[in-house]
Amino acid sequence: MSFLHASAQEWAEDHSLAADVRFGRLESIAFQRHPEIYRWFGVDGSSAAERASRPAPSASGRALVWLTAVIAIIGIVAPVGAVAALGGDRFNFFRMDAENSVPLAGVLFIIAALTQLVVLVLWIVRGARWDALVTGIVVVAVIFSGFGLFAMPNSAAYDDFTGWEPWYPAVIASFVISLVSAIAMFARFRVRAPEAVADEPAAPPAVDAVSAAGAAIAALPAAERAAILSDRDNALEILHSRGILDEATLERALGHDLGTLFLLDDSPSGGTR
């Protein structure tokens, strides 16, 4: 559904006092259960029908978004957490012996290195284009992995912990992978994803639109046609009562057959007070 209002009357009640009325939009909302009909209501109707026809995001697409978010969070949290474990020990922000902080930091740097590798591969697969968010994640990893190069041996020396060497390659790997990634991404700074420019849906010729809409409306049950007409006309009355439509425009709009209100959008005085 591409409409935020359940009826044309609700739309009229919320309509801005400063904006002109788009009659095709109003009648499209009244017909919102029938995109095969309101698609004929000028530019507003065809645009709304095009939005309504777009497929909903697939389960795989949503899963990819969640996976990307998780990777981004891990890519930042892992190196920051590793340095926090080492730095807290070194500067007494909290007390953690090196025999505990160094292995913890080592595991986090392993996770950071693997995450940065995944980020780099995904970035290349997706075209190696500039992405500020991805680059920011990598830069954070470079900075904190760089801190880790000094923090791990210093923290170990502070507590006379000699078992830090097996964990140090993880720090180096995290730093090297993130540094290479950062250099590659900044080198591609001018390579941007093409901006998607949506083509404005072309409104069908008015004569054809009126004919096609009229035939589709005639096929609706009489009770439904009456309910839609009532919703449309009540919305027009609401716009008039709020001072958005003047008396002459209201009379012209009420005189239009169901499904032809969009023709007022192309008239010189359509939507004026």
PDB file of N, CA, C and O in Angstrom, residues 88-141:
ATOM      1  N   GLY A  88      42.701  -0.732  29.679  1.00  0.00           N
ATOM      2  CA  GLY A  88      42.195  -0.686  31.039  1.00  0.00           C
ATOM      3  C   GLY A  88      43.174  -1.302  32.009  1.00  0.00           C
ATOM      4  O   GLY A  88      43.369  -0.822  33.125  1.00  0.00           O
ATOM      5  N   ASP A  89      43.820  -2.360  31.561  1.00  0.00           N
ATOM      6  CA  ASP A  89      44.830  -3.005  32.395  1.00  0.00           C
ATOM      7  C   ASP A  89      46.029  -2.086  32.590  1.00  0.00           C
ATOM      8  O   ASP A  89      46.537  -1.923  33.700  1.00  0.00           O
ATOM      9  N   ARG A  90      46.455  -1.446  31.495  1.00  0.00           N
ATOM     10  CA  ARG A  90      47.676  -0.634  31.551  1.00  0.00           C
ATOM     11  C   ARG A  90      47.474   0.655  32.342  1.00  0.00           C
ATOM     12  O   ARG A  90      48.344   1.079  33.101  1.00  0.00           O
ATOM     13  N   PHE A  91      46.321   1.294  32.175  1.00  0.00           N
ATOM     14  CA  PHE A  91      46.101   2.602  32.787  1.00  0.00           C
ATOM     15  C   PHE A  91      45.155   2.549  33.985  1.00  0.00           C
ATOM     16  O   PHE A  91      44.703   3.576  34.473  1.00  0.00           O
ATOM     17  N   ASN A  92      44.845   1.328  34.430  1.00  0.00           N
ATOM     18  CA  ASN A  92      44.036   1.134  35.629  1.00  0.00           C
ATOM     19  C   ASN A  92      42.630   1.735  35.522  1.00  0.00           C
ATOM     20  O   ASN A  92      42.067   2.215  36.496  1.00  0.00           O
ATOM     21  N   PHE A  93      42.073   1.755  34.295  1.00  0.00           N
ATOM     22  CA  PHE A  93      40.664   2.120  34.165  1.00  0.00           C
ATOM     23  C   PHE A  93      39.816   1.042  34.856  1.00  0.00           C
ATOM     24  O   PHE A  93      38.793   1.316  35.439  1.00  0.00           O
ATOM     25  N   PHE A  94      40.235  -0.162  34.720  1.00  0.00           N
ATOM     26  CA  PHE A  94      39.691  -1.289  35.468  1.00  0.00           C
ATOM     27  C   PHE A  94      40.830  -2.295  35.553  1.00  0.00           C
ATOM     28  O   PHE A  94      41.781  -2.244  34.777  1.00  0.00           O
ATOM     29  N   ARG A  95      40.764  -3.164  36.497  1.00  0.00           N
ATOM     30  CA  ARG A  95      41.901  -4.049  36.717  1.00  0.00           C
ATOM     31  C   ARG A  95      41.679  -5.398  36.051  1.00  0.00           C
ATOM     32  O   ARG A  95      40.719  -6.102  36.337  1.00  0.00           O
ATOM     33  N   MET A  96      42.563  -5.725  35.097  1.00  0.00           N
ATOM     34  CA  MET A  96      42.546  -7.033  34.454  1.00  0.00           C
ATOM     35  C   MET A  96      43.995  -7.441  34.228  1.00  0.00           C
ATOM     36  O   MET A  96      44.745  -6.731  33.552  1.00  0.00           O
ATOM     37  N   ASP A  97      44.398  -8.523  34.817  1.00  0.00           N
ATOM     38  CA  ASP A  97      45.775  -8.977  34.658  1.00  0.00           C
ATOM     39  C   ASP A  97      46.063  -9.286  33.197  1.00  0.00           C
ATOM     40  O   ASP A  97      45.183  -9.708  32.442  1.00  0.00           O
ATOM     41  N   ALA A  98      47.311  -9.101  32.803  1.00  0.00           N
ATOM     42  CA  ALA A  98      47.704  -9.333  31.414  1.00  0.00           C
ATOM     43  C   ALA A  98      47.459 -10.770  30.988  1.00  0.00           C
ATOM     44  O   ALA A  98      47.174 -11.036  29.812  1.00  0.00           O
ATOM     45  N   GLU A  99      47.562 -11.705  31.913  1.00  0.00           N
ATOM     46  CA  GLU A  99      47.323 -13.098  31.537  1.00  0.00           C
ATOM     47  C   GLU A  99      45.869 -13.323  31.120  1.00  0.00           C
ATOM     48  O   GLU A  99      45.559 -14.311  30.447  1.00  0.00           O
ATOM     49  N   ASN A 100      44.984 -12.403  31.507  1.00  0.00           N
ATOM     50  CA  ASN A 100      43.589 -12.470  31.071  1.00  0.00           C
ATOM     51  C   ASN A 100      43.305 -11.496  29.920  1.00  0.00           C
ATOM     52  O   ASN A 100      42.600 -11.831  28.966  1.00  0.00           O
ATOM     53  N   SER A 101      43.853 -10.283  30.032  1.00  0.00           N
ATOM     54  CA  SER A 101      43.542  -9.258  29.033  1.00  0.00           C
ATOM     55  C   SER A 101      44.185  -9.553  27.684  1.00  0.00           C
ATOM     56  O   SER A 101      43.582  -9.304  26.634  1.00  0.00           O
ATOM     57  N   VAL A 102      45.398 -10.091  27.684  1.00  0.00           N
ATOM     58  CA  VAL A 102      46.082 -10.352  26.414  1.00  0.00           C
ATOM     59  C   VAL A 102      45.369 -11.437  25.602  1.00  0.00           C
ATOM     60  O   VAL A 102      45.106 -11.250  24.405  1.00  0.00           O
ATOM     61  N   PRO A 103      45.021 -12.599  26.194  1.00  0.00           N
ATOM     62  CA  PRO A 103      44.264 -13.583  25.403  1.00  0.00           C
ATOM     63  C   PRO A 103      42.909 -13.050  24.930  1.00  0.00           C
ATOM     64  O   PRO A 103      42.487 -13.336  23.805  1.00  0.00           O
ATOM     65  N   LEU A 104      42.234 -12.281  25.801  1.00  0.00           N
ATOM     66  CA  LEU A 104      40.951 -11.709  25.396  1.00  0.00           C
ATOM     67  C   LEU A 104      41.135 -10.770  24.209  1.00  0.00           C
ATOM     68  O   LEU A 104      40.394 -10.840  23.215  1.00  0.00           O
ATOM     69  N   ALA A 105      42.133  -9.901  24.312  1.00  0.00           N
ATOM     70  CA  ALA A 105      42.402  -8.984  23.202  1.00  0.00           C
ATOM     71  C   ALA A 105      42.816  -9.752  21.952  1.00  0.00           C
ATOM     72  O   ALA A 105      42.433  -9.392  20.832  1.00  0.00           O
ATOM     73  N   GLY A 106      43.587 -10.826  22.140  1.00  0.00           N
ATOM     74  CA  GLY A 106      44.004 -11.622  20.991  1.00  0.00           C
ATOM     75  C   GLY A 106      42.821 -12.221  20.251  1.00  0.00           C
ATOM     76  O   GLY A 106      42.764 -12.192  19.015  1.00  0.00           O
ATOM     77  N   VAL A 107      41.866 -12.760  21.002  1.00  0.00           N
ATOM     78  CA  VAL A 107      40.668 -13.328  20.375  1.00  0.00           C
ATOM     79  C   VAL A 107      39.892 -12.239  19.633  1.00  0.00           C
ATOM     80  O   VAL A 107      39.425 -12.438  18.505  1.00  0.00           O
ATOM     81  N   LEU A 108      39.768 -11.078  20.261  1.00  0.00           N
ATOM     82  CA  LEU A 108      39.036  -9.980  19.624  1.00  0.00           C
ATOM     83  C   LEU A 108      39.750  -9.485  18.369  1.00  0.00           C
ATOM     84  O   LEU A 108      39.101  -9.127  17.376  1.00  0.00           O
ATOM     85  N   PHE A 109      41.067  -9.482  18.386  1.00  0.00           N
ATOM     86  CA  PHE A 109      41.802  -9.067  17.187  1.00  0.00           C
ATOM     87  C   PHE A 109      41.684 -10.114  16.075  1.00  0.00           C
ATOM     88  O   PHE A 109      41.691  -9.768  14.889  1.00  0.00           O
ATOM     89  N   ILE A 110      41.586 -11.390  16.451  1.00  0.00           N
ATOM     90  CA  ILE A 110      41.332 -12.422  15.436  1.00  0.00           C
ATOM     91  C   ILE A 110      39.978 -12.174  14.778  1.00  0.00           C
ATOM     92  O   ILE A 110      39.843 -12.219  13.546  1.00  0.00           O
ATOM     93  N   ILE A 111      38.975 -11.899  15.616  1.00  0.00           N
ATOM     94  CA  ILE A 111      37.641 -11.594  15.083  1.00  0.00           C
ATOM     95  C   ILE A 111      37.691 -10.345  14.212  1.00  0.00           C
ATOM     96  O   ILE A 111      37.086 -10.292  13.132  1.00  0.00           O
ATOM     97  N   ALA A 112      38.429  -9.335  14.677  1.00  0.00           N
ATOM     98  CA  ALA A 112      38.542  -8.091  13.910  1.00  0.00           C
ATOM     99  C   ALA A 112      39.199  -8.341  12.558  1.00  0.00           C
ATOM    100  O   ALA A 112      38.754  -7.822  11.527  1.00  0.00           O
ATOM    101  N   ALA A 113      40.261  -9.152  12.544  1.00  0.00           N
ATOM    102  CA  ALA A 113      40.963  -9.434  11.287  1.00  0.00           C
ATOM    103  C   ALA A 113      40.053 -10.165  10.309  1.00  0.00           C
ATOM    104  O   ALA A 113      39.990  -9.822   9.115  1.00  0.00           O
ATOM    105  N   LEU A 114      39.331 -11.167  10.805  1.00  0.00           N
ATOM    106  CA  LEU A 114      38.418 -11.914   9.933  1.00  0.00           C
ATOM    107  C   LEU A 114      37.294 -11.016   9.420  1.00  0.00           C
ATOM    108  O   LEU A 114      36.906 -11.092   8.244  1.00  0.00           O
ATOM    109  N   THR A 115      36.784 -10.169  10.305  1.00  0.00           N
ATOM    110  CA  THR A 115      35.705  -9.262   9.899  1.00  0.00           C
ATOM    111  C   THR A 115      36.190  -8.287   8.835  1.00  0.00           C
ATOM    112  O   THR A 115      35.494  -8.034   7.840  1.00  0.00           O
ATOM    113  N   GLN A 116      37.385  -7.736   9.031  1.00  0.00           N
ATOM    114  CA  GLN A 116      37.928  -6.802   8.046  1.00  0.00           C
ATOM    115  C   GLN A 116      38.165  -7.490   6.706  1.00  0.00           C
ATOM    116  O   GLN A 116      37.983  -6.884   5.641  1.00  0.00           O
ATOM    117  N   LEU A 117      38.551  -8.751   6.759  1.00  0.00           N
ATOM    118  CA  LEU A 117      38.750  -9.504   5.520  1.00  0.00           C
ATOM    119  C   LEU A 117      37.417  -9.691   4.791  1.00  0.00           C
ATOM    120  O   LEU A 117      37.340  -9.528   3.566  1.00  0.00           O
ATOM    121  N   VAL A 118      36.370 -10.010   5.544  1.00  0.00           N
ATOM    122  CA  VAL A 118      35.039 -10.158   4.947  1.00  0.00           C
ATOM    123  C   VAL A 118      34.575  -8.830   4.355  1.00  0.00           C
ATOM    124  O   VAL A 118      34.034  -8.781   3.245  1.00  0.00           O
ATOM    125  N   VAL A 119      34.789  -7.743   5.103  1.00  0.00           N
ATOM    126  CA  VAL A 119      34.398  -6.412   4.614  1.00  0.00           C
ATOM    127  C   VAL A 119      35.120  -6.091   3.310  1.00  0.00           C
ATOM    128  O   VAL A 119      34.517  -5.592   2.353  1.00  0.00           O
ATOM    129  N   LEU A 120      36.407  -6.391   3.247  1.00  0.00           N
ATOM    130  CA  LEU A 120      37.188  -6.107   2.042  1.00  0.00           C
ATOM    131  C   LEU A 120      36.681  -6.916   0.851  1.00  0.00           C
ATOM    132  O   LEU A 120      36.510  -6.382  -0.255  1.00  0.00           O
ATOM    133  N   VAL A 121      36.415  -8.198   1.075  1.00  0.00           N
ATOM    134  CA  VAL A 121      35.931  -9.054  -0.011  1.00  0.00           C
ATOM    135  C   VAL A 121      34.567  -8.578  -0.502  1.00  0.00           C
ATOM    136  O   VAL A 121      34.330  -8.472  -1.717  1.00  0.00           O
ATOM    137  N   LEU A 122      33.661  -8.279   0.431  1.00  0.00           N
ATOM    138  CA  LEU A 122      32.332  -7.807   0.038  1.00  0.00           C
ATOM    139  C   LEU A 122      32.421  -6.485  -0.713  1.00  0.00           C
ATOM    140  O   LEU A 122      31.690  -6.256  -1.687  1.00  0.00           O
ATOM    141  N   TRP A 123      33.307  -5.617  -0.266  1.00  0.00           N
ATOM    142  CA  TRP A 123      33.478  -4.320  -0.930  1.00  0.00           C
ATOM    143  C   TRP A 123      33.957  -4.506  -2.367  1.00  0.00           C
ATOM    144  O   TRP A 123      33.478  -3.848  -3.287  1.00  0.00           O
ATOM    145  N   ILE A 124      34.891  -5.430  -2.572  1.00  0.00           N
ATOM    146  CA  ILE A 124      35.396  -5.700  -3.922  1.00  0.00           C
ATOM    147  C   ILE A 124      34.305  -6.323  -4.785  1.00  0.00           C
ATOM    148  O   ILE A 124      34.097  -5.927  -5.939  1.00  0.00           O
ATOM    149  N   VAL A 125      33.583  -7.294  -4.225  1.00  0.00           N
ATOM    150  CA  VAL A 125      32.530  -7.976  -4.983  1.00  0.00           C
ATOM    151  C   VAL A 125      31.444  -6.995  -5.414  1.00  0.00           C
ATOM    152  O   VAL A 125      30.883  -7.102  -6.511  1.00  0.00           O
ATOM    153  N   ARG A 126      31.162  -6.007  -4.565  1.00  0.00           N
ATOM    154  CA  ARG A 126      30.097  -5.046  -4.866  1.00  0.00           C
ATOM    155  C   ARG A 126      30.563  -3.905  -5.768  1.00  0.00           C
ATOM    156  O   ARG A 126      29.838  -2.941  -5.975  1.00  0.00           O
ATOM    157  N   GLY A 127      31.767  -4.014  -6.306  1.00  0.00           N
ATOM    158  CA  GLY A 127      32.216  -3.041  -7.288  1.00  0.00           C
ATOM    159  C   GLY A 127      33.327  -2.130  -6.835  1.00  0.00           C
ATOM    160  O   GLY A 127      33.763  -1.261  -7.595  1.00  0.00           O
ATOM    161  N   ALA A 128      33.808  -2.292  -5.606  1.00  0.00           N
ATOM    162  CA  ALA A 128      34.914  -1.474  -5.086  1.00  0.00           C
ATOM    163  C   ALA A 128      34.639   0.013  -5.256  1.00  0.00           C
ATOM    164  O   ALA A 128      35.494   0.780  -5.690  1.00  0.00           O
ATOM    165  N   ARG A 129      33.419   0.418  -4.908  1.00  0.00           N
ATOM    166  CA  ARG A 129      33.053   1.830  -4.990  1.00  0.00           C
ATOM    167  C   ARG A 129      33.204   2.487  -3.626  1.00  0.00           C
ATOM    168  O   ARG A 129      33.145   1.837  -2.595  1.00  0.00           O
ATOM    169  N   TRP A 130      33.364   3.795  -3.646  1.00  0.00           N
ATOM    170  CA  TRP A 130      33.500   4.545  -2.402  1.00  0.00           C
ATOM    171  C   TRP A 130      32.233   4.413  -1.572  1.00  0.00           C
ATOM    172  O   TRP A 130      31.121   4.605  -2.057  1.00  0.00           O
ATOM    173  N   ASP A 131      32.429   4.075  -0.299  1.00  0.00           N
ATOM    174  CA  ASP A 131      31.322   3.978   0.644  1.00  0.00           C
ATOM    175  C   ASP A 131      31.821   4.532   1.971  1.00  0.00           C
ATOM    176  O   ASP A 131      32.690   3.942   2.614  1.00  0.00           O
ATOM    177  N   ALA A 132      31.285   5.676   2.375  1.00  0.00           N
ATOM    178  CA  ALA A 132      31.784   6.356   3.571  1.00  0.00           C
ATOM    179  C   ALA A 132      31.607   5.502   4.820  1.00  0.00           C
ATOM    180  O   ALA A 132      32.483   5.483   5.698  1.00  0.00           O
ATOM    181  N   LEU A 133      30.487   4.784   4.925  1.00  0.00           N
ATOM    182  CA  LEU A 133      30.240   3.964   6.109  1.00  0.00           C
ATOM    183  C   LEU A 133      31.248   2.830   6.213  1.00  0.00           C
ATOM    184  O   LEU A 133      31.848   2.604   7.275  1.00  0.00           O
ATOM    185  N   VAL A 134      31.451   2.117   5.123  1.00  0.00           N
ATOM    186  CA  VAL A 134      32.403   1.003   5.124  1.00  0.00           C
ATOM    187  C   VAL A 134      33.816   1.513   5.394  1.00  0.00           C
ATOM    188  O   VAL A 134      34.573   0.915   6.168  1.00  0.00           O
ATOM    189  N   THR A 135      34.166   2.626   4.772  1.00  0.00           N
ATOM    190  CA  THR A 135      35.496   3.195   5.000  1.00  0.00           C
ATOM    191  C   THR A 135      35.671   3.602   6.456  1.00  0.00           C
ATOM    192  O   THR A 135      36.747   3.417   7.039  1.00  0.00           O
ATOM    193  N   GLY A 136      34.624   4.142   7.059  1.00  0.00           N
ATOM    194  CA  GLY A 136      34.698   4.516   8.470  1.00  0.00           C
ATOM    195  C   GLY A 136      34.961   3.323   9.364  1.00  0.00           C
ATOM    196  O   GLY A 136      35.750   3.401  10.324  1.00  0.00           O
ATOM    197  N   ILE A 137      34.308   2.200   9.068  1.00  0.00           N
ATOM    198  CA  ILE A 137      34.528   0.976   9.848  1.00  0.00           C
ATOM    199  C   ILE A 137      35.988   0.537   9.744  1.00  0.00           C
ATOM    200  O   ILE A 137      36.625   0.169  10.735  1.00  0.00           O
ATOM    201  N   VAL A 138      36.520   0.601   8.535  1.00  0.00           N
ATOM    202  CA  VAL A 138      37.905   0.180   8.306  1.00  0.00           C
ATOM    203  C   VAL A 138      38.883   1.121   9.011  1.00  0.00           C
ATOM    204  O   VAL A 138      39.875   0.676   9.602  1.00  0.00           O
ATOM    205  N   VAL A 139      38.613   2.414   8.955  1.00  0.00           N
ATOM    206  CA  VAL A 139      39.505   3.387   9.598  1.00  0.00           C
ATOM    207  C   VAL A 139      39.537   3.167  11.113  1.00  0.00           C
ATOM    208  O   VAL A 139      40.598   3.253  11.748  1.00  0.00           O
ATOM    209  N   VAL A 140      38.382   2.882  11.700  1.00  0.00           N
ATOM    210  CA  VAL A 140      38.344   2.578  13.136  1.00  0.00           C
ATOM    211  C   VAL A 140      39.230   1.372  13.442  1.00  0.00           C
ATOM    212  O   VAL A 140      39.991   1.367  14.423  1.00  0.00           O
ATOM    213  N   ALA A 141      39.150   0.356  12.600  1.00  0.00           N
ATOM    214  CA  ALA A 141      39.969  -0.841  12.807  1.00  0.00           C
ATOM    215  C   ALA A 141      41.453  -0.521  12.671  1.00  0.00           C
ATOM    216  O   ALA A 141      42.284  -1.049  13.426  1.00  0.00           O
TER     217      ALA A 141
END
